[in-house]
Short mmCIF file of C-alpha atoms and ligand atoms in Angstrom, two decimals:
data_model
loop_
_atom_site.label_atom_id
_atom_site.label_comp_id
_atom_site.label_asym_id
_atom_site.label_seq_id
_atom_site.Cartn_x
_atom_site.Cartn_y
_atom_site.Cartn_z
CA MET A 1102 0.17 -0.07 -0.02
CA ALA A 1103 1.27 3.51 -0.81
CA ASP A 1104 2.17 5.78 2.11
CA PRO A 1105 -0.54 7.87 3.42
CA ILE A 1106 0.11 11.46 2.48
CA LYS A 1107 0.82 13.90 5.34
CA ALA A 1108 0.56 17.58 6.02
CA VAL A 1109 3.51 19.66 4.64
CA ARG A 1110 6.28 20.37 7.32
CA GLY A 1111 5.15 23.81 9.15
CA THR A 1112 1.53 23.33 8.28
CA ARG A 1113 -0.92 21.60 10.53
CA ASP A 1114 -4.52 20.61 11.06
CA ILE A 1115 -6.57 22.43 13.91
CA LEU A 1116 -8.84 19.60 15.17
CA PRO A 1117 -11.68 19.71 17.73
CA PRO A 1118 -11.85 20.29 20.55
CA ASP A 1119 -8.71 22.74 20.24
CA SER A 1120 -10.84 24.57 17.71
CA ALA A 1121 -13.00 25.54 19.90
CA LEU A 1122 -10.30 27.71 21.61
CA TRP A 1123 -9.51 29.27 18.24
CA GLN A 1124 -13.02 30.37 17.63
CA HIS A 1125 -13.15 31.59 21.34
CA VAL A 1126 -10.12 34.07 20.58
CA GLU A 1127 -11.75 35.00 17.35
CA GLN A 1128 -15.06 35.72 18.52
CA ALA A 1129 -13.58 37.70 21.75
CA ALA A 1130 -11.47 39.71 19.02
CA ARG A 1131 -14.46 40.67 16.76
CA ASP A 1132 -16.45 41.46 19.79
CA VAL A 1133 -13.65 43.93 21.26
CA PHE A 1134 -13.13 45.27 17.46
CA GLN A 1135 -16.55 46.28 17.22
CA ARG A 1136 -16.89 48.10 20.69
CA TYR A 1137 -13.67 50.15 19.24
CA ASP A 1138 -15.50 50.98 16.06
CA PHE A 1139 -13.38 48.49 13.80
CA HIS A 1140 -14.75 46.83 10.75
CA GLU A 1141 -13.62 43.58 8.87
CA ILE A 1142 -11.76 43.76 5.52
CA ARG A 1143 -10.95 40.48 3.68
CA THR A 1144 -7.95 40.68 1.25
CA PRO A 1145 -6.67 38.01 -1.28
CA ILE A 1146 -4.27 35.38 0.03
CA PHE A 1147 -1.89 36.10 -2.63
CA GLU A 1148 -0.80 39.52 -4.05
CA ASP A 1149 1.81 40.93 -6.55
CA THR A 1150 5.12 39.85 -5.13
CA GLN A 1151 6.29 43.68 -5.63
CA LEU A 1152 3.65 44.79 -2.96
CA PHE A 1153 5.57 43.17 -0.29
CA ALA A 1154 9.10 44.07 -1.79
CA ARG A 1155 8.14 47.73 -1.55
CA SER A 1156 6.59 47.84 1.73
CA VAL A 1157 8.07 45.02 4.20
CA GLY A 1158 11.44 45.71 2.34
CA GLU A 1159 13.83 43.88 0.39
CA GLU A 1160 16.51 43.42 3.03
CA THR A 1161 14.00 42.12 5.60
CA ASP A 1162 14.05 38.19 6.31
CA ILE A 1163 10.64 37.98 5.21
CA VAL A 1164 11.22 39.21 1.69
CA SER A 1165 14.87 38.10 1.12
CA LYS A 1166 14.23 34.45 2.70
CA GLU A 1167 10.79 33.45 3.62
CA MET A 1168 8.20 34.27 1.08
CA PHE A 1169 6.36 31.50 -1.07
CA THR A 1170 6.91 33.12 -4.48
CA TRP A 1171 6.12 31.79 -7.90
CA GLU A 1172 5.83 33.14 -11.66
CA ASP A 1173 2.32 32.86 -12.99
CA ARG A 1174 1.70 31.54 -16.27
CA PRO A 1175 1.24 34.45 -18.76
CA ARG A 1176 -1.94 34.71 -20.69
CA ALA A 1177 -0.52 35.61 -23.80
CA GLN A 1178 2.86 34.80 -25.44
CA SER A 1179 3.36 38.51 -25.59
CA GLU A 1180 3.10 39.01 -21.80
CA LYS A 1181 5.58 38.91 -19.09
CA ALA A 1182 4.96 36.20 -16.39
CA GLN A 1183 3.74 38.05 -13.20
CA SER A 1184 5.49 37.41 -9.96
CA LEU A 1185 2.99 36.27 -7.09
CA THR A 1186 3.54 35.62 -3.43
CA LEU A 1187 1.43 34.11 -0.89
CA ARG A 1188 0.91 37.15 1.82
CA PRO A 1189 3.42 36.78 4.52
CA GLU A 1190 1.35 39.44 6.68
CA ASN A 1191 -1.55 41.43 5.91
CA THR A 1192 -0.86 45.19 6.53
CA ALA A 1193 0.43 45.66 2.98
CA GLY A 1194 -2.55 44.18 1.43
CA VAL A 1195 -4.71 46.33 3.56
CA VAL A 1196 -3.04 49.43 2.42
CA ARG A 1197 -3.06 48.38 -1.11
CA ALA A 1198 -6.88 48.09 -0.69
CA TYR A 1199 -7.12 51.29 0.86
CA ILE A 1200 -5.21 53.08 -2.30
CA GLU A 1201 -7.24 50.75 -4.92
CA HIS A 1202 -10.68 51.73 -3.39
CA LYS A 1203 -9.79 55.14 -2.77
CA LEU A 1204 -11.19 54.86 0.84
CA GLY A 1205 -9.17 58.08 1.63
CA GLU A 1206 -11.69 60.11 -0.30
CA THR A 1207 -14.12 59.29 2.20
CA GLY A 1208 -12.22 61.89 4.48
CA LYS A 1209 -12.87 59.51 7.62
CA LEU A 1210 -10.42 57.34 9.32
CA GLN A 1211 -10.56 53.76 8.20
CA LYS A 1212 -10.73 51.28 11.16
CA LEU A 1213 -10.25 47.70 9.68
CA TYR A 1214 -9.27 44.21 10.99
CA TYR A 1215 -8.52 41.07 9.36
CA ILE A 1216 -8.43 37.29 10.54
CA GLY A 1217 -6.50 34.68 8.29
CA PRO A 1218 -3.61 32.70 7.30
CA GLN A 1219 -0.29 34.28 6.58
CA PHE A 1220 2.66 32.11 5.03
CA ARG A 1221 6.51 32.41 5.72
CA ARG A 1222 9.14 29.71 4.80
CA GLU A 1223 10.75 29.89 8.38
CA ARG A 1224 12.47 26.90 10.15
CA PRO A 1225 9.39 25.30 12.01
CA GLN A 1226 9.58 25.05 15.79
CA LYS A 1227 7.34 25.75 18.43
CA GLY A 1228 5.19 28.47 18.09
CA ARG A 1229 6.51 29.04 14.60
CA PHE A 1230 4.63 27.68 11.70
CA ARG A 1231 4.95 28.00 7.81
CA GLN A 1232 1.26 28.76 7.52
CA PHE A 1233 0.12 30.46 10.58
CA TYR A 1234 -2.89 32.73 11.36
CA GLN A 1235 -2.95 36.55 12.25
CA ILE A 1236 -5.56 38.53 13.68
CA GLY A 1237 -4.73 42.12 12.84
CA ALA A 1238 -6.22 45.54 12.69
CA GLU A 1239 -5.30 49.10 10.94
CA VAL A 1240 -6.28 52.53 11.54
CA LEU A 1241 -5.23 54.86 8.48
CA GLY A 1242 -6.84 57.61 6.71
CA PRO A 1243 -5.91 61.16 5.80
CA PRO A 1244 -4.17 63.38 8.43
CA SER A 1245 -7.01 65.73 8.20
CA ALA A 1246 -9.17 62.94 10.05
CA GLY A 1247 -6.41 62.53 12.89
CA SER A 1248 -4.79 59.64 11.61
CA GLU A 1249 -1.20 60.79 12.93
CA SER A 1250 -2.44 61.36 16.16
CA PRO A 1251 -0.56 59.67 19.32
CA ALA A 1252 -4.60 59.15 20.56
CA ARG A 1253 -4.81 56.45 17.76
CA ASP A 1254 -1.34 54.63 19.07
CA ALA A 1255 -2.76 54.58 22.48
CA GLU A 1256 -6.11 53.67 21.74
CA ILE A 1257 -4.91 50.60 19.41
CA ILE A 1258 -2.64 49.34 22.33
CA THR A 1259 -5.54 49.89 25.00
CA MET A 1260 -7.68 47.83 22.89
CA LEU A 1261 -5.24 45.04 22.86
CA ALA A 1262 -4.75 44.78 26.54
CA GLN A 1263 -8.64 44.81 26.79
CA LEU A 1264 -8.56 41.69 24.30
CA LEU A 1265 -6.13 39.96 26.29
CA ARG A 1266 -8.02 40.44 29.33
CA GLU A 1267 -11.07 39.32 27.74
CA VAL A 1268 -9.59 36.11 26.08
CA GLY A 1269 -8.20 35.25 29.55
CA ILE A 1270 -4.55 35.85 28.94
CA ARG A 1271 -2.74 37.44 31.88
CA ASN A 1272 1.04 36.81 31.66
CA TRP A 1273 2.00 39.46 29.23
CA GLU A 1274 4.36 42.18 28.65
CA LEU A 1275 4.21 45.24 26.67
CA GLN A 1276 7.25 46.71 25.27
CA LEU A 1277 7.35 50.06 23.36
CA ASN A 1278 9.76 52.26 21.32
CA SER A 1279 9.70 54.67 18.91
CA VAL A 1280 11.87 54.42 15.43
CA GLY A 1281 10.87 57.97 14.51
CA CYS A 1282 10.16 59.25 11.05
CA ALA A 1283 11.98 58.70 7.75
CA ASP A 1284 14.61 61.57 8.32
CA ASP A 1285 15.28 60.19 11.78
CA ARG A 1286 15.68 56.85 10.42
CA ALA A 1287 18.28 57.98 7.79
CA ARG A 1288 20.38 59.94 10.36
CA TYR A 1289 20.20 56.86 12.85
CA ASN A 1290 20.98 54.55 10.02
CA GLN A 1291 24.01 56.60 9.24
CA ALA A 1292 25.15 56.56 12.92
CA LEU A 1293 24.69 52.67 12.83
CA ARG A 1294 26.72 52.20 9.66
CA GLU A 1295 29.59 54.35 11.02
CA ALA A 1296 29.42 52.53 14.31
CA LEU A 1297 29.35 49.17 12.47
CA ALA A 1298 32.31 49.96 10.22
CA GLY A 1299 34.74 48.99 12.65
CA VAL A 1300 33.13 45.82 14.25
CA LYS A 1301 30.98 44.15 11.36
CA ASP A 1302 33.79 41.74 10.41
CA LYS A 1303 33.51 40.27 13.62
CA MET A 1304 29.75 39.74 12.97
CA CYS A 1305 27.46 37.03 11.15
CA ALA A 1306 27.50 36.99 7.16
CA ASP A 1307 23.63 38.68 7.50
CA CYS A 1308 24.87 41.45 9.70
CA ARG A 1309 27.94 42.21 7.69
CA ARG A 1310 25.77 42.65 4.58
CA ARG A 1311 23.09 44.74 6.52
CA ALA A 1312 25.75 47.00 7.86
CA GLU A 1313 26.11 48.27 4.18
CA THR A 1314 22.54 47.78 2.65
CA ASN A 1315 20.18 48.48 5.82
CA PRO A 1316 22.02 48.68 9.10
CA LEU A 1317 18.71 49.06 11.18
CA ARG A 1318 18.10 45.47 10.51
CA VAL A 1319 21.16 44.50 12.27
CA LEU A 1320 19.17 44.99 15.51
CA ASP A 1321 16.92 42.22 14.44
CA CYS A 1322 19.84 39.94 14.61
CA LYS A 1323 19.31 36.79 16.83
CA VAL A 1324 22.69 35.20 16.47
CA PRO A 1325 23.91 35.07 20.33
CA GLU A 1326 27.80 36.06 19.52
CA ASP A 1327 26.73 39.31 17.81
CA GLN A 1328 24.44 40.36 20.78
CA ARG A 1329 27.18 42.26 22.69
CA ILE A 1330 28.28 44.26 19.74
CA ILE A 1331 24.56 45.10 19.10
CA GLU A 1332 23.94 46.41 22.83
CA SER A 1333 26.99 48.82 22.45
CA LEU A 1334 25.51 50.31 19.15
CA PRO A 1335 24.11 54.17 19.37
CA LYS A 1336 20.50 54.18 20.50
CA ILE A 1337 17.56 55.39 18.42
CA SER A 1338 16.12 57.76 21.09
CA ALA A 1339 19.01 60.14 20.50
CA TYR A 1340 17.93 60.40 16.87
CA LEU A 1341 14.54 61.24 17.27
CA ASP A 1342 13.63 64.78 15.89
CA GLU A 1343 11.53 67.40 18.22
CA PRO A 1344 7.96 66.16 16.69
CA CYS A 1345 8.75 62.37 17.01
CA ARG A 1346 9.70 62.87 20.63
CA GLU A 1347 6.76 64.67 21.39
CA HIS A 1348 4.81 62.20 19.61
CA PHE A 1349 6.04 59.34 21.48
CA ASN A 1350 5.93 61.34 24.92
CA GLU A 1351 2.16 61.66 24.23
CA VAL A 1352 1.64 57.96 23.48
CA ARG A 1353 3.32 57.21 26.79
CA LYS A 1354 1.24 60.14 28.64
CA ILE A 1355 -1.97 58.49 27.49
CA LEU A 1356 -0.72 54.91 28.34
CA ASN A 1357 0.10 55.93 31.57
CA HIS A 1358 -2.97 57.68 32.36
CA VAL A 1359 -5.23 54.60 31.56
CA GLY A 1360 -2.98 52.53 33.71
CA LEU A 1361 -1.30 50.38 31.14
CA ARG A 1362 2.26 49.00 32.19
CA TYR A 1363 5.12 48.76 29.61
CA GLN A 1364 8.62 48.75 29.13
CA VAL A 1365 10.66 50.95 26.74
CA ASN A 1366 12.96 48.59 24.61
CA GLU A 1367 15.09 50.86 22.14
CA ARG A 1368 16.25 47.70 20.29
CA MET A 1369 12.82 46.71 19.22
CA VAL A 1370 12.68 48.37 15.61
CA ARG A 1371 10.56 45.12 14.27
CA GLY A 1372 11.35 42.96 11.23
CA LEU A 1373 9.55 45.22 8.65
CA ASP A 1374 10.72 48.22 7.12
CA TYR A 1375 7.61 50.35 6.87
CA TYR A 1376 7.43 51.12 10.34
CA THR A 1377 7.69 54.98 11.77
CA ARG A 1378 7.43 56.29 15.04
CA THR A 1379 5.66 54.06 17.48
CA THR A 1380 6.39 50.15 17.49
CA PHE A 1381 5.29 47.72 20.15
CA GLU A 1382 5.34 44.06 21.10
CA PHE A 1383 3.24 42.19 23.50
CA THR A 1384 5.47 39.21 24.76
CA HIS A 1385 4.21 36.13 26.97
CA GLY A 1386 6.26 34.22 29.73
CA GLY A 1387 4.80 30.91 28.75
CA LEU A 1388 5.84 30.66 24.79
CA GLY A 1389 9.51 30.00 25.05
CA ALA A 1390 12.02 31.06 22.51
CA GLN A 1391 8.93 32.53 20.12
CA SER A 1392 7.72 35.00 23.02
CA ALA A 1393 6.26 37.44 20.62
CA LEU A 1394 2.41 37.16 20.99
CA LEU A 1395 1.90 40.01 18.86
CA GLY A 1396 3.46 43.13 17.48
CA GLY A 1397 2.56 46.37 15.66
CA GLY A 1398 3.34 49.95 15.01
CA ARG A 1399 3.02 53.00 12.98
CA TYR A 1400 3.39 53.26 9.08
CA ASP A 1401 3.17 56.95 8.28
CA GLY A 1402 4.93 56.68 4.65
CA LEU A 1403 3.52 53.16 3.35
CA SER A 1404 0.73 54.31 1.19
CA GLU A 1405 2.80 57.02 -0.45
CA GLY A 1406 5.60 54.27 -0.87
CA LEU A 1407 2.98 52.13 -2.52
CA GLY A 1408 2.07 55.08 -4.87
CA GLY A 1409 -1.01 56.15 -2.82
CA PRO A 1410 -2.25 59.53 -1.11
CA LYS A 1411 -0.76 60.45 2.38
CA ALA A 1412 -2.33 58.08 4.55
CA PRO A 1413 -0.74 57.75 8.09
CA GLY A 1414 -1.68 54.72 10.00
CA ILE A 1415 -1.00 52.39 12.85
CA GLY A 1416 -1.71 48.76 13.26
CA PHE A 1417 -0.86 45.39 14.65
CA ALA A 1418 -0.92 41.65 14.07
CA LEU A 1419 -1.24 39.06 16.65
CA GLY A 1420 -0.18 35.39 16.00
CA LEU A 1421 -3.52 33.25 16.73
CA ASP A 1422 -1.57 30.23 16.85
CA ARG A 1423 0.54 31.70 19.79
CA PHE A 1424 -2.56 33.26 21.73
CA VAL A 1425 -3.65 29.47 21.76
CA LEU A 1426 -0.61 28.11 23.18
CA ALA A 1427 -0.47 31.21 25.59
CA LEU A 1428 -4.08 30.14 26.67
CA GLN A 1429 -3.19 26.58 26.80
CA SER A 1430 -0.05 27.50 29.22
CA GLU A 1431 -2.31 29.71 31.60
CA GLU A 1432 -4.25 26.80 32.99
CA THR A 1433 -7.13 29.21 33.84
CA VAL A 1434 -8.76 28.83 30.47
CA GLY A 1435 -10.48 25.75 29.79
CA ILE A 1436 -11.54 24.65 26.30
CA PRO A 1437 -15.00 26.03 25.84
CA ASP A 1438 -17.61 23.13 26.00
CA GLN A 1439 -19.09 22.73 22.45
CA SER A 1440 -20.75 19.34 23.08
CA PRO A 1441 -24.76 19.00 22.10
CA ALA A 1442 -27.06 19.69 24.74
CA ILE A 1443 -29.42 16.52 23.73
CA TYR A 1444 -28.94 13.35 22.04
CA VAL A 1445 -32.10 12.24 20.19
CA ALA A 1446 -32.14 8.41 19.81
CA PRO A 1447 -34.62 6.81 17.52
CA LEU A 1448 -35.92 3.42 19.17
CA GLY A 1449 -36.88 0.91 16.53
CA GLN A 1450 -36.77 0.35 12.96
CA GLY A 1451 -38.40 3.18 11.00
CA MET A 1452 -38.11 5.52 13.66
CA ASN A 1453 -35.11 7.75 11.74
CA ALA A 1454 -37.95 9.97 10.21
CA GLU A 1455 -39.75 10.98 13.33
CA ALA A 1456 -36.30 11.39 15.29
CA ALA A 1457 -35.23 13.67 12.35
CA VAL A 1458 -38.55 15.92 12.95
CA ILE A 1459 -37.75 16.23 16.58
CA ALA A 1460 -34.06 16.85 15.99
CA ARG A 1461 -34.97 19.47 13.42
CA ASP A 1462 -37.39 21.20 15.55
CA LEU A 1463 -34.97 21.44 18.54
CA ARG A 1464 -32.33 22.85 16.40
CA LYS A 1465 -34.72 25.46 15.15
CA GLN A 1466 -34.98 26.41 18.87
CA GLN A 1467 -31.34 27.06 19.17
CA ILE A 1468 -30.78 23.58 20.90
CA ALA A 1469 -27.51 22.07 19.85
CA THR A 1470 -28.78 18.44 19.15
CA GLU A 1471 -27.15 15.21 18.14
CA LEU A 1472 -29.10 12.74 16.32
CA GLY A 1473 -28.78 8.78 16.47
CA ASP A 1474 -29.72 5.92 14.10
CA ASP A 1475 -32.48 3.50 14.24
CA THR A 1476 -30.23 0.51 13.92
CA PHE A 1477 -28.88 1.24 17.30
CA ARG A 1478 -30.20 -0.58 20.34
CA ALA A 1479 -30.93 1.22 23.68
CA LYS A 1480 -27.54 0.27 24.72
CA LYS A 1481 -25.76 1.37 21.71
CA SER A 1482 -27.67 4.72 21.79
CA PHE A 1483 -26.62 5.38 25.28
CA GLU A 1484 -22.88 4.63 24.58
CA ALA A 1485 -23.28 7.17 21.62
CA ALA A 1486 -24.81 9.85 23.65
CA GLU A 1487 -22.23 9.61 26.29
CA ARG A 1488 -19.39 9.73 23.32
CA SER A 1489 -21.02 13.13 22.00
CA GLY A 1490 -20.92 14.75 25.51
CA ALA A 1491 -24.46 15.33 25.41
CA LYS A 1492 -26.34 16.16 28.62
CA PHE A 1493 -29.54 14.56 27.94
CA ILE A 1494 -30.96 11.72 25.82
CA LEU A 1495 -34.35 11.39 24.36
CA PHE A 1496 -36.04 8.19 23.01
CA VAL A 1497 -38.24 8.38 20.15
CA GLY A 1498 -40.06 5.14 19.65
CA GLU A 1499 -43.80 4.48 18.55
CA ASN A 1500 -45.26 4.91 21.86
CA GLU A 1501 -43.59 8.27 22.38
CA ILE A 1502 -44.99 9.38 19.07
CA ALA A 1503 -48.37 8.28 19.62
CA SER A 1504 -48.46 9.64 23.21
CA GLU A 1505 -46.58 12.88 22.35
CA GLN A 1506 -44.95 12.05 25.77
CA PHE A 1507 -40.99 11.56 25.76
CA ALA A 1508 -38.66 10.05 28.39
CA LEU A 1509 -35.79 12.67 29.05
CA LYS A 1510 -32.99 11.42 30.79
CA ASN A 1511 -30.05 13.57 32.32
CA LEU A 1512 -27.01 11.49 31.49
CA LYS A 1513 -25.00 13.27 34.15
CA SER A 1514 -27.38 12.77 36.98
CA GLY A 1515 -29.51 9.73 35.94
CA GLU A 1516 -32.78 11.96 36.71
CA GLN A 1517 -35.49 10.80 34.17
CA MET A 1518 -38.67 12.79 33.40
CA THR A 1519 -41.45 12.47 31.03
CA VAL A 1520 -41.95 15.90 28.93
CA ALA A 1521 -44.62 16.59 26.35
CA ARG A 1522 -43.51 16.97 22.95
CA ALA A 1523 -43.85 20.60 22.74
CA GLU A 1524 -41.97 21.20 26.06
CA ILE A 1525 -38.65 19.44 25.04
CA ALA A 1526 -36.93 22.73 24.16
CA ASN A 1527 -38.09 24.77 27.18
CA LYS A 1528 -36.95 22.15 29.52
CA LEU A 1529 -33.59 21.89 28.10
CA LYS A 1530 -33.09 25.61 28.33
CA SER A 1531 -34.12 25.70 31.83
P1 LIG B 2253 4.79 40.20 12.43
O1 LIG B 2253 3.98 40.20 11.30
O2 LIG B 2253 6.19 39.47 12.02
O3 LIG B 2253 5.11 41.35 13.01
O4 LIG B 2253 4.34 39.14 13.48
C1 LIG B 2253 3.06 39.38 14.16
C2 LIG B 2253 3.20 38.16 15.11
O5 LIG B 2253 2.55 37.16 14.13
C3 LIG B 2253 4.04 37.62 15.88
O6 LIG B 2253 4.28 38.49 17.14
C4 LIG B 2253 3.49 36.37 16.17
O7 LIG B 2253 2.59 36.22 17.19
C5 LIG B 2253 3.03 36.00 14.91
N1 LIG B 2253 3.80 35.23 13.97
C6 LIG B 2253 4.70 36.01 13.11
N2 LIG B 2253 5.57 34.74 12.38
C7 LIG B 2253 4.91 33.61 12.69
C8 LIG B 2253 5.31 32.08 12.69
N3 LIG B 2253 5.93 31.81 11.48
N4 LIG B 2253 4.30 31.19 13.14
C9 LIG B 2253 3.28 31.58 14.24
N5 LIG B 2253 3.16 33.06 14.64
C10 LIG B 2253 3.88 33.95 13.74
#
């Protein structure tokens, strides 16, 4: 026999009952987003490769090493093949959609969220997958709508703390930084380039290259031997201009006032080139090496970089896979019970049809119902009901149908009662 085919390395199936935990996080996110006036956007899973190269940045790990990219078949011989990429993140797609649909012309802030899979060819390990899931949100719009305001940064971070609370994740830390505007970044990059000139030969191959091409990315390096040098490099805070410094101070002031704990971490520049000013990351103690639960930041020049209008914005992406792992490590949060309330057991040949009507009526009345099979005897029906996790079992035999009176048994307590057909749903709800 041929070997069975397995899921590709770095991808996986989410099975019940774990999927209930995923739904719990997704539902909590939708609820919180709605209260903060965010609305869902769904963008394609694949995009033109150039979108990511021009936004995330050619020198980032994501674009230089991790994208799933292929050439599409040209529609005509004269046409050039288009390079396509499975999205490694969703901010670029959202900003592309903002530009394409001229959302800026509404004159109001766009508050958008998404939930969906992302793809990166990373080395798989605990908490790191090649197909993983992100929930993210973005606020962007013309400056006249207040999109540059530090109030937006603080609101999105406050919303995340609220989401963590409602999902049930407690053991988190918030790290905050400002990477300044494009001019600050240029001056800082120059300072890094100069500081790295004398030491880069002692660093890894990636750092040696980046010291020339994009020195900021050296701060992302995870190679243990390079860390001492990186710690000694100039700090970004010394290169922020007055408006950026003020912006950062204002974000911190609001966060202090709403009572959010955070640490300023000047090395946290995040692995994507489009960030400006505020960057942040929430980490979790129960996740091991891949401790980042979520990350985000401001991207004031991204829309223009993609050929769109001026549309400052801020957003984040949280790793759903890691949220679920964090929840499982907290032990306080159990898997939500999605078992049916009742198991309807047809008793005797020919009772499937009657049982189907009863099951349909209960389901219409919002009762989660599992339905058996008339080839089962009473004992097998009890076993199937137990296995389904149902709290009650109801037998549907000829006598019950004729009298419209049914025996309803509580499978946990063993208590049994006789209930009129019209009263079954009410009994279960009470
Ligand atoms: P990033 O888009 O790199 O800023 O990542 C945002 C969040 O997505 C991270 O904090 C992680 O929680 C999650 N994430 C990123 N890459 C992966 C991956 N390969 N597997 C699982 N989660 C990931």
